[in-house]
Short mmCIF file of C-alpha atoms and ligand atoms in Angstrom, two decimals:
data_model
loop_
_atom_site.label_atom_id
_atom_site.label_comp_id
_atom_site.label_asym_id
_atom_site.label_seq_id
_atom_site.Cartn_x
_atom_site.Cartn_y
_atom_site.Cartn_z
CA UNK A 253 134.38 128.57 119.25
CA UNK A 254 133.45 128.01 122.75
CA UNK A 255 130.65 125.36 122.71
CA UNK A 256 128.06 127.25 125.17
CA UNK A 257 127.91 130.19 122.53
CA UNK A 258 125.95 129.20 119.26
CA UNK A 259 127.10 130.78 116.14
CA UNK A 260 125.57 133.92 115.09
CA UNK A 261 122.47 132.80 112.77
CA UNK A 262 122.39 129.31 114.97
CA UNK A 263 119.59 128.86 116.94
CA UNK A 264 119.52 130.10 120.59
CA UNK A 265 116.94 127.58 122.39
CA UNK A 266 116.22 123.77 121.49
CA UNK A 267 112.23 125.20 120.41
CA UNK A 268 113.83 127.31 117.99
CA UNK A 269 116.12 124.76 116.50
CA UNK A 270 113.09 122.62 116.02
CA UNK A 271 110.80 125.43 114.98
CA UNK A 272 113.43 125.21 112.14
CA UNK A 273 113.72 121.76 111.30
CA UNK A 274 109.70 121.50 110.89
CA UNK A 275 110.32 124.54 108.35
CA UNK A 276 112.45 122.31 106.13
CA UNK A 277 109.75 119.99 103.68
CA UNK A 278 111.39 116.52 104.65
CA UNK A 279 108.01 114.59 102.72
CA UNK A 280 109.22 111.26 101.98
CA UNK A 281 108.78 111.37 98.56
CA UNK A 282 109.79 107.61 97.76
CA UNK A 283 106.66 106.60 96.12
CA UNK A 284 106.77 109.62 93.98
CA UNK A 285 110.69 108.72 93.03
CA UNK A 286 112.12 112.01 94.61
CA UNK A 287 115.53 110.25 96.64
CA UNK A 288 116.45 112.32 98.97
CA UNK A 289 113.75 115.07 100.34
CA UNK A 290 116.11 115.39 103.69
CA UNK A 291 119.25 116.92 101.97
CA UNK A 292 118.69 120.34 103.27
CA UNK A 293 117.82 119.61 106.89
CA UNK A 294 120.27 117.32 107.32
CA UNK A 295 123.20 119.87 105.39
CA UNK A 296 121.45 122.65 108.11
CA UNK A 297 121.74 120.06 111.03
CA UNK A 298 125.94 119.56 109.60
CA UNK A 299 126.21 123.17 110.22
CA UNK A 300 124.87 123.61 113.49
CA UNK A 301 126.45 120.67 114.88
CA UNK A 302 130.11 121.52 113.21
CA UNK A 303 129.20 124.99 114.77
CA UNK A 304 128.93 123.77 117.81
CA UNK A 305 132.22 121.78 117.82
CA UNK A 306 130.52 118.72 116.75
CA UNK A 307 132.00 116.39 114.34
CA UNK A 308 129.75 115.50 111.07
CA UNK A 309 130.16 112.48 109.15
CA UNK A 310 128.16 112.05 105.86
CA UNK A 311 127.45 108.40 105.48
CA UNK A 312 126.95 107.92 101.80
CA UNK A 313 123.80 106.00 100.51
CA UNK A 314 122.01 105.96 97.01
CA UNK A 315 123.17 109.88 95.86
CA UNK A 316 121.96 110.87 99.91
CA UNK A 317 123.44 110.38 103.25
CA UNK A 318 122.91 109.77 106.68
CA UNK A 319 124.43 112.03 108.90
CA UNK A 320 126.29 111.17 111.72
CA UNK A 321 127.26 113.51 114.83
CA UNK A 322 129.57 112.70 117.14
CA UNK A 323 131.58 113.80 120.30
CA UNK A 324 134.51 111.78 120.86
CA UNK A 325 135.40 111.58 124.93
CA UNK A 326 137.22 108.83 125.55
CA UNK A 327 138.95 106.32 122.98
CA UNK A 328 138.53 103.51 126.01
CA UNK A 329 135.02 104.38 126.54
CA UNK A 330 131.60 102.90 125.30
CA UNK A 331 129.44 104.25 122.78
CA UNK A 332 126.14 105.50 122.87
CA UNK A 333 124.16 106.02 119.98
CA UNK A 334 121.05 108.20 119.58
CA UNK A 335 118.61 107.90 116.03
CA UNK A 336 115.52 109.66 114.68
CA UNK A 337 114.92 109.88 111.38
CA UNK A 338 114.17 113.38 109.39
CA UNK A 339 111.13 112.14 107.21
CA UNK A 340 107.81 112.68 107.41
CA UNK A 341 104.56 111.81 106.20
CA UNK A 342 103.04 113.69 103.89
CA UNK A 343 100.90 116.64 104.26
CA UNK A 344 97.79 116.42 102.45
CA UNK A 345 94.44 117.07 104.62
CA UNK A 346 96.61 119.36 107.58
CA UNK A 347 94.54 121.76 109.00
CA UNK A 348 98.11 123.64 110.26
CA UNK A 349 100.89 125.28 108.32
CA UNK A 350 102.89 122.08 107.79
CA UNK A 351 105.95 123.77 107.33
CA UNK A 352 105.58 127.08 109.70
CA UNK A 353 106.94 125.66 113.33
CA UNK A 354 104.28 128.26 115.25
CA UNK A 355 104.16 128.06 119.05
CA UNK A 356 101.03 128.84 120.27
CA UNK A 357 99.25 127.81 124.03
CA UNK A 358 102.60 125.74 125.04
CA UNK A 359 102.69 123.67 121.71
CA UNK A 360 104.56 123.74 118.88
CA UNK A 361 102.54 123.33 115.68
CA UNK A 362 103.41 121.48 112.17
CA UNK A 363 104.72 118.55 110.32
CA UNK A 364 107.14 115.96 111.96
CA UNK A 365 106.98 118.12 115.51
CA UNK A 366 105.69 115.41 117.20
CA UNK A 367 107.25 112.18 114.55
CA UNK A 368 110.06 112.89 115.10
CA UNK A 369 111.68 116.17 114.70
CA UNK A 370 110.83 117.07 118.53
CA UNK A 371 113.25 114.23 119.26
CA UNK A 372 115.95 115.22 116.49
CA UNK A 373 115.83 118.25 118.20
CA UNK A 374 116.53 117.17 121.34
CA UNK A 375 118.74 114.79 120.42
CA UNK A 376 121.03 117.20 119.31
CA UNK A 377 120.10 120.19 122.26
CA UNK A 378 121.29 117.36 124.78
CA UNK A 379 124.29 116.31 123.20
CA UNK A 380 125.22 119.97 122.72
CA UNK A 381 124.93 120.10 126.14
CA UNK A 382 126.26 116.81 127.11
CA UNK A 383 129.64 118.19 125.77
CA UNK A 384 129.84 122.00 126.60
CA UNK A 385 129.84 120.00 130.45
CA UNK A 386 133.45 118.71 129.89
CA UNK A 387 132.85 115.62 132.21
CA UNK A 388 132.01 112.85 130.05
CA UNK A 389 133.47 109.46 129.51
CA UNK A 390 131.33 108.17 126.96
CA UNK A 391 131.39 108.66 123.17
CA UNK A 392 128.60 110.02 121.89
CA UNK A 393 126.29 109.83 118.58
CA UNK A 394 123.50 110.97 117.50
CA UNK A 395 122.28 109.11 113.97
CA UNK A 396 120.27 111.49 111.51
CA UNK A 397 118.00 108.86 109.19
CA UNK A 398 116.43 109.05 106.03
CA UNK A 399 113.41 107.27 104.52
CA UNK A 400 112.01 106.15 107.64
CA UNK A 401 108.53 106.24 106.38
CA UNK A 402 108.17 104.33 103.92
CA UNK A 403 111.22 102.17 103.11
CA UNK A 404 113.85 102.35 105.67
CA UNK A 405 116.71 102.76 103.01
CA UNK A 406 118.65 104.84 105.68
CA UNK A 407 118.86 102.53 108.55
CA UNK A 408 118.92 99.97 106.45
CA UNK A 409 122.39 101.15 104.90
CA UNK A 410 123.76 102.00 108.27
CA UNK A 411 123.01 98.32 109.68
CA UNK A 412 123.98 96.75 106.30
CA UNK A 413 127.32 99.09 105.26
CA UNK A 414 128.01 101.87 106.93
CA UNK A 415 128.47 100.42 110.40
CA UNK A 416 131.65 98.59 109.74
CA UNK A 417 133.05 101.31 108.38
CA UNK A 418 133.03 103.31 111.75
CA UNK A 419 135.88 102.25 114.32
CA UNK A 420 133.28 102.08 116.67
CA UNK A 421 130.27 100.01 117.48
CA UNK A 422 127.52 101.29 119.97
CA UNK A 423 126.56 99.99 123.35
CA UNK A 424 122.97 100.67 122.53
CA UNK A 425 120.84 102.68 120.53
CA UNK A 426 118.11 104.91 121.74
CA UNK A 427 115.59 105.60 119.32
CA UNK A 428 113.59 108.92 119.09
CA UNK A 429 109.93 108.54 118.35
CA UNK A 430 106.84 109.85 120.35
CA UNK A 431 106.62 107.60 123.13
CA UNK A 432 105.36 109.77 125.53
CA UNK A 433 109.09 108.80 127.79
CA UNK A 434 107.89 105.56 127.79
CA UNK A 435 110.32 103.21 127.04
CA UNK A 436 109.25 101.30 124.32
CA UNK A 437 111.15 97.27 124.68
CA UNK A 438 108.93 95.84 122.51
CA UNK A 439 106.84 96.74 118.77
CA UNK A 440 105.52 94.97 115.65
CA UNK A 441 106.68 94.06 112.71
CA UNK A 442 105.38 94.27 109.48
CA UNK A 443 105.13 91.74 106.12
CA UNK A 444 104.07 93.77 102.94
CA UNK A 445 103.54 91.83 99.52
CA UNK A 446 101.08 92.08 96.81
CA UNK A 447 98.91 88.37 95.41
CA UNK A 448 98.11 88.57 91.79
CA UNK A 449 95.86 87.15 89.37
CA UNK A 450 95.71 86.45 85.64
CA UNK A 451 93.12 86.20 83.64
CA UNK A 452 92.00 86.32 79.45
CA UNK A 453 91.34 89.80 78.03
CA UNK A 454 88.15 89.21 76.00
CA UNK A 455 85.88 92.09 74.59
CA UNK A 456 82.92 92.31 77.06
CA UNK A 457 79.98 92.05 74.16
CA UNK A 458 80.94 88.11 74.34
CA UNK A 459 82.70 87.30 78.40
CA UNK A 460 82.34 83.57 77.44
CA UNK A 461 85.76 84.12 75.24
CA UNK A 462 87.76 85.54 78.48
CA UNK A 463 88.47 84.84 82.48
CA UNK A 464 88.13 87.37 84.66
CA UNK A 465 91.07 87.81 86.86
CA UNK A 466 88.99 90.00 88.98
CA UNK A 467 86.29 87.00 89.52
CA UNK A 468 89.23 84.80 90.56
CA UNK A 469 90.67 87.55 93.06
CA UNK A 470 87.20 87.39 94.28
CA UNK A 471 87.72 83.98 95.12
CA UNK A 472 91.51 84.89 96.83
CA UNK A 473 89.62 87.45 98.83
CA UNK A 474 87.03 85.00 100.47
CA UNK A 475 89.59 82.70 100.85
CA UNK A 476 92.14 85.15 102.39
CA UNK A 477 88.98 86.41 104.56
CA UNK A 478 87.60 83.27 105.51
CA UNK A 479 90.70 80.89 105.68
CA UNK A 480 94.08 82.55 106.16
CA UNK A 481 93.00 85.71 108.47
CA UNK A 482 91.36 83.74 111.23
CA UNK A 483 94.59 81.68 111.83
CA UNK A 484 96.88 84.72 112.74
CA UNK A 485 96.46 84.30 116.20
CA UNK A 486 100.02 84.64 117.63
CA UNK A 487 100.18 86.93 120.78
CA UNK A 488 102.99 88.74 122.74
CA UNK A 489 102.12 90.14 125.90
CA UNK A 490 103.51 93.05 125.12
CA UNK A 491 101.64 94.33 121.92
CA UNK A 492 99.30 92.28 121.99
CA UNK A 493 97.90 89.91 118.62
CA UNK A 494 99.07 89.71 115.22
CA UNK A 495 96.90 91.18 112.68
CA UNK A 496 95.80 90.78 108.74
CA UNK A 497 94.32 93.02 106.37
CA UNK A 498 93.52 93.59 102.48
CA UNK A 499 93.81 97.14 101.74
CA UNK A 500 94.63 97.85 98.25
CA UNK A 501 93.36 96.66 95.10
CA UNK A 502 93.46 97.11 91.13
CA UNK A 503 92.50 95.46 88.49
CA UNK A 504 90.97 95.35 85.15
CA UNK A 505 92.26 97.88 82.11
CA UNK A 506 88.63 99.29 80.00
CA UNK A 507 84.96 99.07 80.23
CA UNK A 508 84.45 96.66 77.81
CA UNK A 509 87.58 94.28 78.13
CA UNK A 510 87.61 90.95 80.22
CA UNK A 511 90.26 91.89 82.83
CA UNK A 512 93.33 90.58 82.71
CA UNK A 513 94.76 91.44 85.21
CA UNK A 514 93.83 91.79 89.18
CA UNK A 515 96.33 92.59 92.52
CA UNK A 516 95.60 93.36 96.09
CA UNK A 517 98.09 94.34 98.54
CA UNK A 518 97.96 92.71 102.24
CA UNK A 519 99.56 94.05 105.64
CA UNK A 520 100.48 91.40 107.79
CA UNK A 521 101.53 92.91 111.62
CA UNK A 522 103.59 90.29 113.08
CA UNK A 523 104.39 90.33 116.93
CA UNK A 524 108.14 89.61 118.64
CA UNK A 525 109.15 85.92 117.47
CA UNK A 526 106.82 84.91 114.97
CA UNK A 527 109.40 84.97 112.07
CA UNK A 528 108.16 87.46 108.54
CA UNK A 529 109.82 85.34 106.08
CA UNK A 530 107.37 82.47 107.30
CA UNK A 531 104.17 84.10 106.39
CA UNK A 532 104.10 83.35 102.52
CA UNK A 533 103.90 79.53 103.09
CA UNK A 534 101.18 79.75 105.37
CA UNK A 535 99.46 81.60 102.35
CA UNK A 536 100.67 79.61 99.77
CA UNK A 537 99.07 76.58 101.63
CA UNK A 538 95.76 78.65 101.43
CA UNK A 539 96.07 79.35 97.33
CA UNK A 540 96.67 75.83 97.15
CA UNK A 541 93.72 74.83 98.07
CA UNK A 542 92.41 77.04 95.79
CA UNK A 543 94.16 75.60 92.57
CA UNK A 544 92.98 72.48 93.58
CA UNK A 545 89.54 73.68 93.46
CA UNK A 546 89.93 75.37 90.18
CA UNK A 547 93.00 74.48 88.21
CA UNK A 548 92.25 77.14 85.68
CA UNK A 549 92.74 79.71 88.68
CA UNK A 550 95.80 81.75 88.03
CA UNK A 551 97.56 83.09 90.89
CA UNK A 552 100.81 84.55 92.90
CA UNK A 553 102.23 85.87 95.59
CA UNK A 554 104.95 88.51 94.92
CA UNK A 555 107.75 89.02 96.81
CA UNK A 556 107.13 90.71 100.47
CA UNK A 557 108.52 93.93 101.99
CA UNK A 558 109.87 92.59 105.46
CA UNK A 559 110.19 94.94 109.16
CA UNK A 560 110.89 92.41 112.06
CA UNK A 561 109.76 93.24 115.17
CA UNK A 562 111.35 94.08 118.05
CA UNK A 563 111.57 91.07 120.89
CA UNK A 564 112.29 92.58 124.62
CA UNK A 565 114.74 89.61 124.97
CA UNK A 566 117.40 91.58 122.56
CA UNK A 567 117.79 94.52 124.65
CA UNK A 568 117.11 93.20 128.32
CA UNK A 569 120.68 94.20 129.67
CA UNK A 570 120.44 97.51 127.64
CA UNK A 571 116.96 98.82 128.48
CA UNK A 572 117.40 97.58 132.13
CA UNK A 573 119.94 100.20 132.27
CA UNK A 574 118.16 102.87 130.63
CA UNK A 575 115.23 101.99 133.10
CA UNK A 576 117.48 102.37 135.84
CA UNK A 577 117.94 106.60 134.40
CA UNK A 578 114.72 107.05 133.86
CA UNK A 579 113.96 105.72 137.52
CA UNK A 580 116.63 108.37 138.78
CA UNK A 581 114.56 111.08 137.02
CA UNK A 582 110.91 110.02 138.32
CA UNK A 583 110.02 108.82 135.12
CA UNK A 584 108.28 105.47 134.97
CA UNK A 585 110.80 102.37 134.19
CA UNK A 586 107.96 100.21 133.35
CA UNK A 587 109.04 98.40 129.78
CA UNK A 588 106.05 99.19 127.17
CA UNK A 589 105.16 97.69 124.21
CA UNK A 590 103.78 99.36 121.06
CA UNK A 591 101.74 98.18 117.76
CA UNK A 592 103.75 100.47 115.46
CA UNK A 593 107.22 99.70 113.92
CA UNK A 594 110.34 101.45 114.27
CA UNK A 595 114.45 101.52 113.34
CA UNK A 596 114.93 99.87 116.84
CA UNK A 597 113.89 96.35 115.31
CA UNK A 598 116.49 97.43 112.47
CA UNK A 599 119.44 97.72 114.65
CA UNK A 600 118.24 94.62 116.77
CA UNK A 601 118.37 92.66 114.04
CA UNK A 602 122.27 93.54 113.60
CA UNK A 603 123.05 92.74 117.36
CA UNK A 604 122.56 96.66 118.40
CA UNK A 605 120.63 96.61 121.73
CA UNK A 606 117.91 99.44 121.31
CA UNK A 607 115.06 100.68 122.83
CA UNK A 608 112.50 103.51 121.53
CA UNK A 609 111.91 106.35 123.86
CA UNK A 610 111.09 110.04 122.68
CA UNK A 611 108.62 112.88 123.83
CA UNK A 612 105.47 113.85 122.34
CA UNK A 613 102.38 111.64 122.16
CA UNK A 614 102.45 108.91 119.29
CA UNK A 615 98.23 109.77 118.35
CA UNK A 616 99.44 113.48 117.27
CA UNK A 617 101.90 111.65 114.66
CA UNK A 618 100.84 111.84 111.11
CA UNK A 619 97.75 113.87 112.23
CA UNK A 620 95.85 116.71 110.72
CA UNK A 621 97.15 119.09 113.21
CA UNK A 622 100.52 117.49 114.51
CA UNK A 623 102.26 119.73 117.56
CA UNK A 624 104.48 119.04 120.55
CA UNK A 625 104.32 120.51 123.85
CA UNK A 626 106.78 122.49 124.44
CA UNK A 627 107.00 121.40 127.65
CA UNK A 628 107.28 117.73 126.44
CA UNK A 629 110.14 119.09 124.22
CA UNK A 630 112.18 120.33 127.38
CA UNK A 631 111.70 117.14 129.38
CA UNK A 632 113.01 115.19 126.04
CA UNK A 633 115.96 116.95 126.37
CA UNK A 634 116.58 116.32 130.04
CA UNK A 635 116.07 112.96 129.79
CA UNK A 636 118.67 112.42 126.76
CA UNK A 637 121.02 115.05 128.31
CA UNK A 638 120.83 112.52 131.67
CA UNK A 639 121.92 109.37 129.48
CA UNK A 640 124.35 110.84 127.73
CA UNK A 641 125.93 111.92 131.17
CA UNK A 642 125.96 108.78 132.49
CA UNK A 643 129.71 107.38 133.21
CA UNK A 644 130.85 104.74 131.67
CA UNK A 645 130.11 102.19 134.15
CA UNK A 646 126.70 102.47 133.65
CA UNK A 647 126.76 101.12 130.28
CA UNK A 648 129.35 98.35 130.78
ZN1 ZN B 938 108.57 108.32 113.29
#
């Protein structure tokens, strides 16, 4: 099949391919247990792509998959690999069909149209494109991820397993997310964990028998608050300061029992090179202090969930060269820096250049009313169509 006509049934513009990926519910459903919400999209995606004389590579992870699309041009030539992940958030509170992919006043309305379907979508428009024109000498990838939203299994696998098992490693990675074609050199990380207290379950018509765990977290609290918060002060001048906050907690079982039991759950943002795994000392030093006030206090930190951030020094050589596309299109070169986290800090962490840079306007992700313009859509796919064009040289 000729790769300028889509199949019959296969979507005839990049809008409607995305109007059809929003229809697909992609909810990352981690929390809930559900494994693998993406497994239709990205078996839909396989068939458009393998329609389109793509080749499809299911990279195998937890009873899901990745899916990788490729276009071979030139067994000499660089790679260059494209990502956005299928999640979404959820849609509780949407004042839109979530699922419905309208278009309406030059914007296309529903869940993950903005974060980051728009980009999947053109992603995938481009590279069709890209290799209909014949005239390439660069491989090229695009990298469909799962659980992006919450727990990053998918790039996670592909950084960790499933990139050794390719015969090919990338140049650099471009990641989709809403970045208004900004190119995004520099973001956050984030340090996730949970400090608990113990206590002694006592029945509440006589406290004197029991220890509240919840009056000790009390204690934690003010001393998290007062002590540990104020000295996160690291700065990058790209994203500006670190950042602390409590924003879950539970404790206690019944009415009338002592609790034994009492946890909150901190976010720590850290900026490019302050290192995660260093925060729980820092705390540690802080509950110390603490025990040494009261040596009844019981008290722990559990393990944290670490995202490093993403430090411009990793893909200098890489983003300078993107820059240099961007300049040739009129788009601003300018290397941004964001507060939010993404799979580009992933892949920097296994030596993968990358830099995030994706249409649509990151304030519409996750909202009550997400949409793209359509507009924004096109120019996503000019811009990717326009890297993966590039010769070879340009990447070397
Ligand atoms: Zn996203």
């Amino acid at each position: 099949m000729s790769l300028s006509a889509p199949p019959t049934g296969g979507p005839s513009s990049c809008l409607e391919l995305l109007q059809r990926m929003i229809g697909f519910d992609t909810v990352n459903r981690s929390a809930e247990g559900e494994p693998f919400a993406e497994a239709a999209l990205a078996a839909y995606l396989e068939s458009v792509a393998a329609g389109w004389g793509l080749q499809t590579t299911r990279l195998a992870l937890d009873g899901g998959f990745n899916l990788l699309v490729t276009h071979p041009a030139d067994p000499a030539g660089p790679w260059l690999m494209f990502d956005s992940h299928l999640d979404t958030v959820d849609v509780g509170g949407m004042t839109i069909d979530p699922f419905g992919g309208q278009v309406t006043e030059g914007q296309i309305w529903g869940r993950g149209a903005c974060d980051t379907k728009g980009s999947g979508a053109a992603m995938l428009w481009a590279l069709r494109e890209a290799a209909a024109s014949g005239d390439l000498s660069v491989n090229l990838a695009v990298l469909y991820t799962i659980d992006e939203e919450v727990g990053r299994r998918g790039v996670r696998a592909f950084v960790d397993h499933q990139l050794s098992t390719l015969d090919w490693r990338p140049r650099g990675v471009v990641v989709g997310e809403p970045t208004s074609l900004r190119m995004v050199t520099a973001h956050n990380g984030t340090v996730r964990w949970s400090i608990r207290t113990r206590g002694i379950a006592a029945h509440s018509s006589d406290p004197r028998q029991g220890r509240s765990a919840i009056s000790s977290m009390a204690r934690v609290i003010a001393a998290m608050e007062q002590r540990y918060i104020p000295s996160v002060d690291a700065r990058h001048p790209l994203v500006g300061k670190a950042e602390c906050s409590i924003n879950l907690v539970r404790g206690g079982s019944l009415i009338n029992v002592i609790p034994e039991s009492c946890e909150i759950w901190l976010d720590r943002r850290i900026v490019p090179g302050e290192d995660g795994a260093e925060v729980p000392a820092a705390v540690e030093a802080v509950l110390d202090q603490l025990r040494q006030e009261d040596p009844e206090l019981e008290v722990a930190q559990q393990p944290p969930h670490i995202e490093p951030a993403l430090a411009p020094e990793t893909n200098g050589e890489f983003a300078g060269r993107v820059g240099r596309v961007l300049e040739s299109l009129g788009l601003s070169a300018e290397a941004v820096g964001a507060k939010y986290g993404t799979h580009a800090s992933n892949f920097a962490t296994a030596g993968l250049p990358a830099v995030v840079l994706g249409p649509g306007h990151i304030a519409e992700a996750h909202s009550a009313a997400e949409h793209l313009a359509v507009e924004d859509l096109e120019r996503g796919v000019e811009l990717y169509r326009q890297l993966m064009l590039q010769p070879a040289t340009a990447w070397w």
